[in-house]
Each structure stands twice: as C-alpha cells, then as structure tokens.
Amino acid sequence: MSSQVRRPNHLRILITGAVVGFAIGGFFGLYRGLESSSQVSQGQYATSSAVGYMGLLGALVVGLLAAGVSVFLEALSERRNR
C-alpha cells in the first residue's frame, strides 16, 4: 500500500497570512486615525500613512508566523508518515 504524504501549500499559507496581517494592521492604523484631534499631537502620521505602515508591519509579522506554522505542519506530517 502506497501512502502519499500530504504537504501544506507553503505559498498559499504565506499569502493568506500576509493578507490577514495587513487587514489587522490596517484596522489598527485606521483605529488610530479615528482618535479625536485633541489627542493627536503634532508630527504624527496621517491616517492613510498609519494604515499603510501598520498594514505592512502586520503583513510581515503574521506572514512570518504563518510560514513558521506551515513548516511546523510539514515536519509534523513527515514524522507521522514514517
């Protein structure tokens, strides 16, 4: 009996993690932009810049976490199928 090893699609997991991370980071950037003007001090980023920077930071962090989980799942499936 020949059993095939199921491997995770690393690219799909990485892209999904980056998109989810960008959405989460963008939300936090937007939430920061909704503060009242009395709380925003001079020299801070505009709302669109904050959404972009926080979105990229979220995409990087969550994308890296997703890549780590993907590699862990592959190692786990390899060990299980020995």
PDB file of N, CA and C in Angstrom:
ATOM      1  N   MET A   1       0.839  -1.176   0.000  1.00  0.00           N
ATOM      2  CA  MET A   1       0.000   0.000   0.000  1.00  0.00           C
ATOM      3  C   MET A   1       0.890   1.247   0.000  1.00  0.00           C
ATOM      4  N   SER A   2       0.667   2.084  -0.927  1.00  0.00           N
ATOM      5  CA  SER A   2       1.470   3.297  -1.081  1.00  0.00           C
ATOM      6  C   SER A   2       0.695   4.494  -0.535  1.00  0.00           C
ATOM      7  N   SER A   3       1.202   5.080   0.532  1.00  0.00           N
ATOM      8  CA  SER A   3       0.525   6.248   1.092  1.00  0.00           C
ATOM      9  C   SER A   3       1.309   7.499   0.719  1.00  0.00           C
ATOM     10  N   GLN A   4       0.593   8.446   0.208  1.00  0.00           N
ATOM     11  CA  GLN A   4       1.227   9.711  -0.164  1.00  0.00           C
ATOM     12  C   GLN A   4       1.226  10.652   1.030  1.00  0.00           C
ATOM     13  N   VAL A   5       2.274  11.405   1.130  1.00  0.00           N
ATOM     14  CA  VAL A   5       2.401  12.382   2.207  1.00  0.00           C
ATOM     15  C   VAL A   5       1.735  13.674   1.760  1.00  0.00           C
ATOM     16  N   ARG A   6       0.803  14.155   2.566  1.00  0.00           N
ATOM     17  CA  ARG A   6       0.173  15.450   2.258  1.00  0.00           C
ATOM     18  C   ARG A   6       1.048  16.555   2.816  1.00  0.00           C
ATOM     19  N   ARG A   7       1.441  17.442   1.966  1.00  0.00           N
ATOM     20  CA  ARG A   7       2.280  18.567   2.388  1.00  0.00           C
ATOM     21  C   ARG A   7       1.469  19.856   2.273  1.00  0.00           C
ATOM     22  N   PRO A   8       1.679  20.772   3.195  1.00  0.00           N
ATOM     23  CA  PRO A   8       0.947  22.038   3.108  1.00  0.00           C
ATOM     24  C   PRO A   8       1.456  22.880   1.934  1.00  0.00           C
ATOM     25  N   ASN A   9       0.575  23.676   1.391  1.00  0.00           N
ATOM     26  CA  ASN A   9       0.934  24.595   0.315  1.00  0.00           C
ATOM     27  C   ASN A   9       1.521  25.851   0.972  1.00  0.00           C
ATOM     28  N   HIS A  10       2.846  25.924   1.018  1.00  0.00           N
ATOM     29  CA  HIS A  10       3.514  26.997   1.744  1.00  0.00           C
ATOM     30  C   HIS A  10       3.185  28.379   1.190  1.00  0.00           C
ATOM     31  N   LEU A  11       3.139  28.501  -0.111  1.00  0.00           N
ATOM     32  CA  LEU A  11       2.870  29.811  -0.713  1.00  0.00           C
ATOM     33  C   LEU A  11       1.464  30.292  -0.367  1.00  0.00           C
ATOM     34  N   ARG A  12       0.500  29.401  -0.435  1.00  0.00           N
ATOM     35  CA  ARG A  12      -0.878  29.782  -0.122  1.00  0.00           C
ATOM     36  C   ARG A  12      -0.999  30.206   1.341  1.00  0.00           C
ATOM     37  N   ILE A  13      -0.357  29.481   2.232  1.00  0.00           N
ATOM     38  CA  ILE A  13      -0.403  29.821   3.661  1.00  0.00           C
ATOM     39  C   ILE A  13       0.287  31.154   3.918  1.00  0.00           C
ATOM     40  N   LEU A  14       1.413  31.385   3.268  1.00  0.00           N
ATOM     41  CA  LEU A  14       2.144  32.639   3.442  1.00  0.00           C
ATOM     42  C   LEU A  14       1.333  33.830   2.929  1.00  0.00           C
ATOM     43  N   ILE A  15       0.726  33.694   1.772  1.00  0.00           N
ATOM     44  CA  ILE A  15      -0.067  34.793   1.204  1.00  0.00           C
ATOM     45  C   ILE A  15      -1.300  35.067   2.061  1.00  0.00           C
ATOM     46  N   THR A  16      -1.961  34.000   2.512  1.00  0.00           N
ATOM     47  CA  THR A  16      -3.131  34.180   3.372  1.00  0.00           C
ATOM     48  C   THR A  16      -2.741  34.868   4.672  1.00  0.00           C
ATOM     49  N   GLY A  17      -1.629  34.467   5.272  1.00  0.00           N
ATOM     50  CA  GLY A  17      -1.159  35.106   6.495  1.00  0.00           C
ATOM     51  C   GLY A  17      -0.831  36.576   6.282  1.00  0.00           C
ATOM     52  N   ALA A  18      -0.223  36.891   5.148  1.00  0.00           N
ATOM     53  CA  ALA A  18       0.121  38.290   4.857  1.00  0.00           C
ATOM     54  C   ALA A  18      -1.131  39.141   4.650  1.00  0.00           C
ATOM     55  N   VAL A  19      -2.128  38.586   3.967  1.00  0.00           N
ATOM     56  CA  VAL A  19      -3.367  39.341   3.737  1.00  0.00           C
ATOM     57  C   VAL A  19      -4.106  39.576   5.052  1.00  0.00           C
ATOM     58  N   VAL A  20      -4.191  38.529   5.874  1.00  0.00           N
ATOM     59  CA  VAL A  20      -4.853  38.684   7.177  1.00  0.00           C
ATOM     60  C   VAL A  20      -4.075  39.674   8.046  1.00  0.00           C
ATOM     61  N   GLY A  21      -2.752  39.579   8.032  1.00  0.00           N
ATOM     62  CA  GLY A  21      -1.929  40.513   8.804  1.00  0.00           C
ATOM     63  C   GLY A  21      -2.084  41.951   8.339  1.00  0.00           C
ATOM     64  N   PHE A  22      -2.178  42.151   7.028  1.00  0.00           N
ATOM     65  CA  PHE A  22      -2.377  43.508   6.520  1.00  0.00           C
ATOM     66  C   PHE A  22      -3.727  44.056   6.962  1.00  0.00           C
ATOM     67  N   ALA A  23      -4.746  43.203   6.940  1.00  0.00           N
ATOM     68  CA  ALA A  23      -6.075  43.644   7.370  1.00  0.00           C
ATOM     69  C   ALA A  23      -6.073  44.012   8.855  1.00  0.00           C
ATOM     70  N   ILE A  24      -5.428  43.214   9.672  1.00  0.00           N
ATOM     71  CA  ILE A  24      -5.365  43.505  11.110  1.00  0.00           C
ATOM     72  C   ILE A  24      -4.564  44.779  11.361  1.00  0.00           C
ATOM     73  N   GLY A  25      -3.405  44.893  10.722  1.00  0.00           N
ATOM     74  CA  GLY A  25      -2.590  46.099  10.884  1.00  0.00           C
ATOM     75  C   GLY A  25      -3.283  47.337  10.348  1.00  0.00           C
ATOM     76  N   GLY A  26      -3.954  47.192   9.221  1.00  0.00           N
ATOM     77  CA  GLY A  26      -4.696  48.323   8.654  1.00  0.00           C
ATOM     78  C   GLY A  26      -5.812  48.778   9.576  1.00  0.00           C
ATOM     79  N   PHE A  27      -6.476  47.820  10.219  1.00  0.00           N
ATOM     80  CA  PHE A  27      -7.524  48.180  11.177  1.00  0.00           C
ATOM     81  C   PHE A  27      -6.943  48.990  12.329  1.00  0.00           C
ATOM     82  N   PHE A  28      -5.800  48.553  12.857  1.00  0.00           N
ATOM     83  CA  PHE A  28      -5.186  49.300  13.956  1.00  0.00           C
ATOM     84  C   PHE A  28      -4.723  50.683  13.503  1.00  0.00           C
ATOM     85  N   GLY A  29      -4.233  50.781  12.268  1.00  0.00           N
ATOM     86  CA  GLY A  29      -3.854  52.094  11.747  1.00  0.00           C
ATOM     87  C   GLY A  29      -5.057  53.000  11.570  1.00  0.00           C
ATOM     88  N   LEU A  30      -6.173  52.434  11.132  1.00  0.00           N
ATOM     89  CA  LEU A  30      -7.400  53.205  10.966  1.00  0.00           C
ATOM     90  C   LEU A  30      -7.974  53.599  12.318  1.00  0.00           C
ATOM     91  N   TYR A  31      -7.935  52.693  13.266  1.00  0.00           N
ATOM     92  CA  TYR A  31      -8.429  52.974  14.609  1.00  0.00           C
ATOM     93  C   TYR A  31      -7.642  54.122  15.238  1.00  0.00           C
ATOM     94  N   ARG A  32      -6.333  54.169  14.993  1.00  0.00           N
ATOM     95  CA  ARG A  32      -5.508  55.258  15.486  1.00  0.00           C
ATOM     96  C   ARG A  32      -5.907  56.568  14.829  1.00  0.00           C
ATOM     97  N   GLY A  33      -6.333  56.507  13.559  1.00  0.00           N
ATOM     98  CA  GLY A  33      -6.721  57.715  12.848  1.00  0.00           C
ATOM     99  C   GLY A  33      -8.076  58.254  13.257  1.00  0.00           C
ATOM    100  N   LEU A  34      -8.876  57.457  13.964  1.00  0.00           N
ATOM    101  CA  LEU A  34     -10.206  57.896  14.377  1.00  0.00           C
ATOM    102  C   LEU A  34     -10.207  58.601  15.730  1.00  0.00           C
ATOM    103  N   GLU A  35      -9.034  58.774  16.333  1.00  0.00           N
ATOM    104  CA  GLU A  35      -8.962  59.481  17.602  1.00  0.00           C
ATOM    105  C   GLU A  35      -9.358  60.933  17.399  1.00  0.00           C
ATOM    106  N   SER A  36      -9.816  61.559  18.456  1.00  0.00           N
ATOM    107  CA  SER A  36     -10.170  62.971  18.336  1.00  0.00           C
ATOM    108  C   SER A  36      -8.915  63.801  18.090  1.00  0.00           C
ATOM    109  N   SER A  37      -9.073  64.929  17.451  1.00  0.00           N
ATOM    110  CA  SER A  37      -7.921  65.738  17.072  1.00  0.00           C
ATOM    111  C   SER A  37      -7.177  66.285  18.286  1.00  0.00           C
ATOM    112  N   SER A  38      -7.831  66.365  19.446  1.00  0.00           N
ATOM    113  CA  SER A  38      -7.131  66.853  20.634  1.00  0.00           C
ATOM    114  C   SER A  38      -6.117  65.833  21.144  1.00  0.00           C
ATOM    115  N   GLN A  39      -6.320  64.533  20.809  1.00  0.00           N
ATOM    116  CA  GLN A  39      -5.397  63.511  21.270  1.00  0.00           C
ATOM    117  C   GLN A  39      -4.227  63.316  20.312  1.00  0.00           C
ATOM    118  N   VAL A  40      -4.365  63.772  19.092  1.00  0.00           N
ATOM    119  CA  VAL A  40      -3.311  63.600  18.099  1.00  0.00           C
ATOM    120  C   VAL A  40      -2.347  64.774  18.211  1.00  0.00           C
ATOM    121  N   SER A  41      -1.111  64.482  18.529  1.00  0.00           N
ATOM    122  CA  SER A  41      -0.135  65.556  18.686  1.00  0.00           C
ATOM    123  C   SER A  41       0.508  65.891  17.347  1.00  0.00           C
ATOM    124  N   GLN A  42       1.169  66.991  17.300  1.00  0.00           N
ATOM    125  CA  GLN A  42       1.801  67.446  16.071  1.00  0.00           C
ATOM    126  C   GLN A  42       2.937  66.512  15.677  1.00  0.00           C
ATOM    127  N   GLY A  43       3.066  66.236  14.394  1.00  0.00           N
ATOM    128  CA  GLY A  43       4.160  65.435  13.895  1.00  0.00           C
ATOM    129  C   GLY A  43       3.834  63.963  13.746  1.00  0.00           C
ATOM    130  N   GLN A  44       2.596  63.545  13.998  1.00  0.00           N
ATOM    131  CA  GLN A  44       2.241  62.148  13.818  1.00  0.00           C
ATOM    132  C   GLN A  44       1.833  61.905  12.370  1.00  0.00           C
ATOM    133  N   TYR A  45       1.790  60.649  11.997  1.00  0.00           N
ATOM    134  CA  TYR A  45       1.460  60.271  10.628  1.00  0.00           C
ATOM    135  C   TYR A  45      -0.010  60.536  10.317  1.00  0.00           C
ATOM    136  N   ALA A  46      -0.289  60.759   9.045  1.00  0.00           N
ATOM    137  CA  ALA A  46      -1.666  60.873   8.598  1.00  0.00           C
ATOM    138  C   ALA A  46      -2.317  59.493   8.682  1.00  0.00           C
ATOM    139  N   THR A  47      -3.636  59.470   8.649  1.00  0.00           N
ATOM    140  CA  THR A  47      -4.353  58.203   8.784  1.00  0.00           C
ATOM    141  C   THR A  47      -3.986  57.232   7.676  1.00  0.00           C
ATOM    142  N   SER A  48      -3.895  57.706   6.445  1.00  0.00           N
ATOM    143  CA  SER A  48      -3.566  56.804   5.339  1.00  0.00           C
ATOM    144  C   SER A  48      -2.150  56.240   5.475  1.00  0.00           C
ATOM    145  N   SER A  49      -1.229  57.046   5.952  1.00  0.00           N
ATOM    146  CA  SER A  49       0.131  56.556   6.186  1.00  0.00           C
ATOM    147  C   SER A  49       0.161  55.541   7.315  1.00  0.00           C
ATOM    148  N   ALA A  50      -0.597  55.809   8.367  1.00  0.00           N
ATOM    149  CA  ALA A  50      -0.647  54.880   9.500  1.00  0.00           C
ATOM    150  C   ALA A  50      -1.239  53.543   9.068  1.00  0.00           C
ATOM    151  N   VAL A  51      -2.290  53.574   8.244  1.00  0.00           N
ATOM    152  CA  VAL A  51      -2.896  52.337   7.748  1.00  0.00           C
ATOM    153  C   VAL A  51      -1.878  51.571   6.908  1.00  0.00           C
ATOM    154  N   GLY A  52      -1.147  52.250   6.063  1.00  0.00           N
ATOM    155  CA  GLY A  52      -0.154  51.596   5.218  1.00  0.00           C
ATOM    156  C   GLY A  52       0.987  50.997   6.013  1.00  0.00           C
ATOM    157  N   TYR A  53       1.547  51.774   6.923  1.00  0.00           N
ATOM    158  CA  TYR A  53       2.674  51.277   7.721  1.00  0.00           C
ATOM    159  C   TYR A  53       2.263  50.143   8.647  1.00  0.00           C
ATOM    160  N   MET A  54       1.139  50.309   9.323  1.00  0.00           N
ATOM    161  CA  MET A  54       0.680  49.254  10.227  1.00  0.00           C
ATOM    162  C   MET A  54       0.254  48.013   9.448  1.00  0.00           C
ATOM    163  N   GLY A  55      -0.324  48.219   8.269  1.00  0.00           N
ATOM    164  CA  GLY A  55      -0.700  47.083   7.436  1.00  0.00           C
ATOM    165  C   GLY A  55       0.512  46.298   6.974  1.00  0.00           C
ATOM    166  N   LEU A  56       1.551  46.995   6.551  1.00  0.00           N
ATOM    167  CA  LEU A  56       2.773  46.295   6.139  1.00  0.00           C
ATOM    168  C   LEU A  56       3.445  45.585   7.311  1.00  0.00           C
ATOM    169  N   LEU A  57       3.444  46.221   8.457  1.00  0.00           N
ATOM    170  CA  LEU A  57       4.021  45.590   9.638  1.00  0.00           C
ATOM    171  C   LEU A  57       3.224  44.340  10.025  1.00  0.00           C
ATOM    172  N   GLY A  58       1.905  44.446   9.976  1.00  0.00           N
ATOM    173  CA  GLY A  58       1.057  43.289  10.277  1.00  0.00           C
ATOM    174  C   GLY A  58       1.254  42.171   9.267  1.00  0.00           C
ATOM    175  N   ALA A  59       1.371  42.530   7.981  1.00  0.00           N
ATOM    176  CA  ALA A  59       1.592  41.518   6.949  1.00  0.00           C
ATOM    177  C   ALA A  59       2.919  40.803   7.166  1.00  0.00           C
ATOM    178  N   LEU A  60       3.930  41.532   7.557  1.00  0.00           N
ATOM    179  CA  LEU A  60       5.239  40.931   7.801  1.00  0.00           C
ATOM    180  C   LEU A  60       5.196  39.984   9.001  1.00  0.00           C
ATOM    181  N   VAL A  61       4.642  40.453  10.090  1.00  0.00           N
ATOM    182  CA  VAL A  61       4.630  39.655  11.322  1.00  0.00           C
ATOM    183  C   VAL A  61       3.744  38.421  11.164  1.00  0.00           C
ATOM    184  N   VAL A  62       2.516  38.592  10.721  1.00  0.00           N
ATOM    185  CA  VAL A  62       1.596  37.451  10.595  1.00  0.00           C
ATOM    186  C   VAL A  62       2.039  36.534   9.467  1.00  0.00           C
ATOM    187  N   GLY A  63       2.607  37.088   8.397  1.00  0.00           N
ATOM    188  CA  GLY A  63       3.131  36.247   7.323  1.00  0.00           C
ATOM    189  C   GLY A  63       4.271  35.363   7.796  1.00  0.00           C
ATOM    190  N   LEU A  64       5.162  35.912   8.608  1.00  0.00           N
ATOM    191  CA  LEU A  64       6.253  35.111   9.162  1.00  0.00           C
ATOM    192  C   LEU A  64       5.738  34.052  10.131  1.00  0.00           C
ATOM    193  N   LEU A  65       4.747  34.406  10.934  1.00  0.00           N
ATOM    194  CA  LEU A  65       4.143  33.416  11.826  1.00  0.00           C
ATOM    195  C   LEU A  65       3.478  32.296  11.028  1.00  0.00           C
ATOM    196  N   ALA A  66       2.789  32.655   9.958  1.00  0.00           N
ATOM    197  CA  ALA A  66       2.139  31.648   9.120  1.00  0.00           C
ATOM    198  C   ALA A  66       3.165  30.741   8.451  1.00  0.00           C
ATOM    199  N   ALA A  67       4.289  31.301   8.035  1.00  0.00           N
ATOM    200  CA  ALA A  67       5.348  30.481   7.431  1.00  0.00           C
ATOM    201  C   ALA A  67       5.908  29.501   8.458  1.00  0.00           C
ATOM    202  N   GLY A  68       6.100  29.941   9.683  1.00  0.00           N
ATOM    203  CA  GLY A  68       6.578  29.055  10.733  1.00  0.00           C
ATOM    204  C   GLY A  68       5.600  27.935  11.027  1.00  0.00           C
ATOM    205  N   VAL A  69       4.319  28.258  11.071  1.00  0.00           N
ATOM    206  CA  VAL A  69       3.298  27.231  11.293  1.00  0.00           C
ATOM    207  C   VAL A  69       3.275  26.251  10.134  1.00  0.00           C
ATOM    208  N   SER A  70       3.439  26.740   8.915  1.00  0.00           N
ATOM    209  CA  SER A  70       3.447  25.877   7.743  1.00  0.00           C
ATOM    210  C   SER A  70       4.606  24.883   7.785  1.00  0.00           C
ATOM    211  N   VAL A  71       5.777  25.362   8.143  1.00  0.00           N
ATOM    212  CA  VAL A  71       6.940  24.481   8.242  1.00  0.00           C
ATOM    213  C   VAL A  71       6.746  23.472   9.379  1.00  0.00           C
ATOM    214  N   PHE A  72       6.161  23.921  10.491  1.00  0.00           N
ATOM    215  CA  PHE A  72       5.886  23.015  11.606  1.00  0.00           C
ATOM    216  C   PHE A  72       4.903  21.921  11.191  1.00  0.00           C
ATOM    217  N   LEU A  73       3.854  22.298  10.446  1.00  0.00           N
ATOM    218  CA  LEU A  73       2.883  21.302   9.989  1.00  0.00           C
ATOM    219  C   LEU A  73       3.514  20.295   9.032  1.00  0.00           C
ATOM    220  N   GLU A  74       4.417  20.755   8.183  1.00  0.00           N
ATOM    221  CA  GLU A  74       5.087  19.830   7.274  1.00  0.00           C
ATOM    222  C   GLU A  74       5.975  18.854   8.046  1.00  0.00           C
ATOM    223  N   ALA A  75       6.713  19.359   9.017  1.00  0.00           N
ATOM    224  CA  ALA A  75       7.566  18.482   9.823  1.00  0.00           C
ATOM    225  C   ALA A  75       6.719  17.484  10.602  1.00  0.00           C
ATOM    226  N   LEU A  76       5.588  17.920  11.102  1.00  0.00           N
ATOM    227  CA  LEU A  76       4.694  17.039  11.837  1.00  0.00           C
ATOM    228  C   LEU A  76       4.121  15.952  10.942  1.00  0.00           C
ATOM    229  N   SER A  77       3.736  16.309   9.715  1.00  0.00           N
ATOM    230  CA  SER A  77       3.197  15.298   8.802  1.00  0.00           C
ATOM    231  C   SER A  77       4.286  14.327   8.340  1.00  0.00           C
ATOM    232  N   GLU A  78       5.500  14.810   8.182  1.00  0.00           N
ATOM    233  CA  GLU A  78       6.615  13.924   7.807  1.00  0.00           C
ATOM    234  C   GLU A  78       6.869  12.913   8.925  1.00  0.00           C
ATOM    235  N   ARG A  79       6.863  13.374  10.161  1.00  0.00           N
ATOM    236  CA  ARG A  79       7.114  12.489  11.291  1.00  0.00           C
ATOM    237  C   ARG A  79       5.995  11.461  11.433  1.00  0.00           C
ATOM    238  N   ARG A  80       4.763  11.870  11.198  1.00  0.00           N
ATOM    239  CA  ARG A  80       3.616  10.984  11.332  1.00  0.00           C
ATOM    240  C   ARG A  80       3.629   9.887  10.259  1.00  0.00           C
ATOM    241  N   ASN A  81       4.148  10.195   9.084  1.00  0.00           N
ATOM    242  CA  ASN A  81       4.101   9.251   7.965  1.00  0.00           C
ATOM    243  C   ASN A  81       5.348   8.388   7.849  1.00  0.00           C
ATOM    244  N   ARG A  82       6.185   8.343   8.846  1.00  0.00           N
ATOM    245  CA  ARG A  82       7.375   7.484   8.791  1.00  0.00           C
ATOM    246  C   ARG A  82       7.024   6.054   8.991  1.00  0.00           C
TER     247      ARG A  82
END
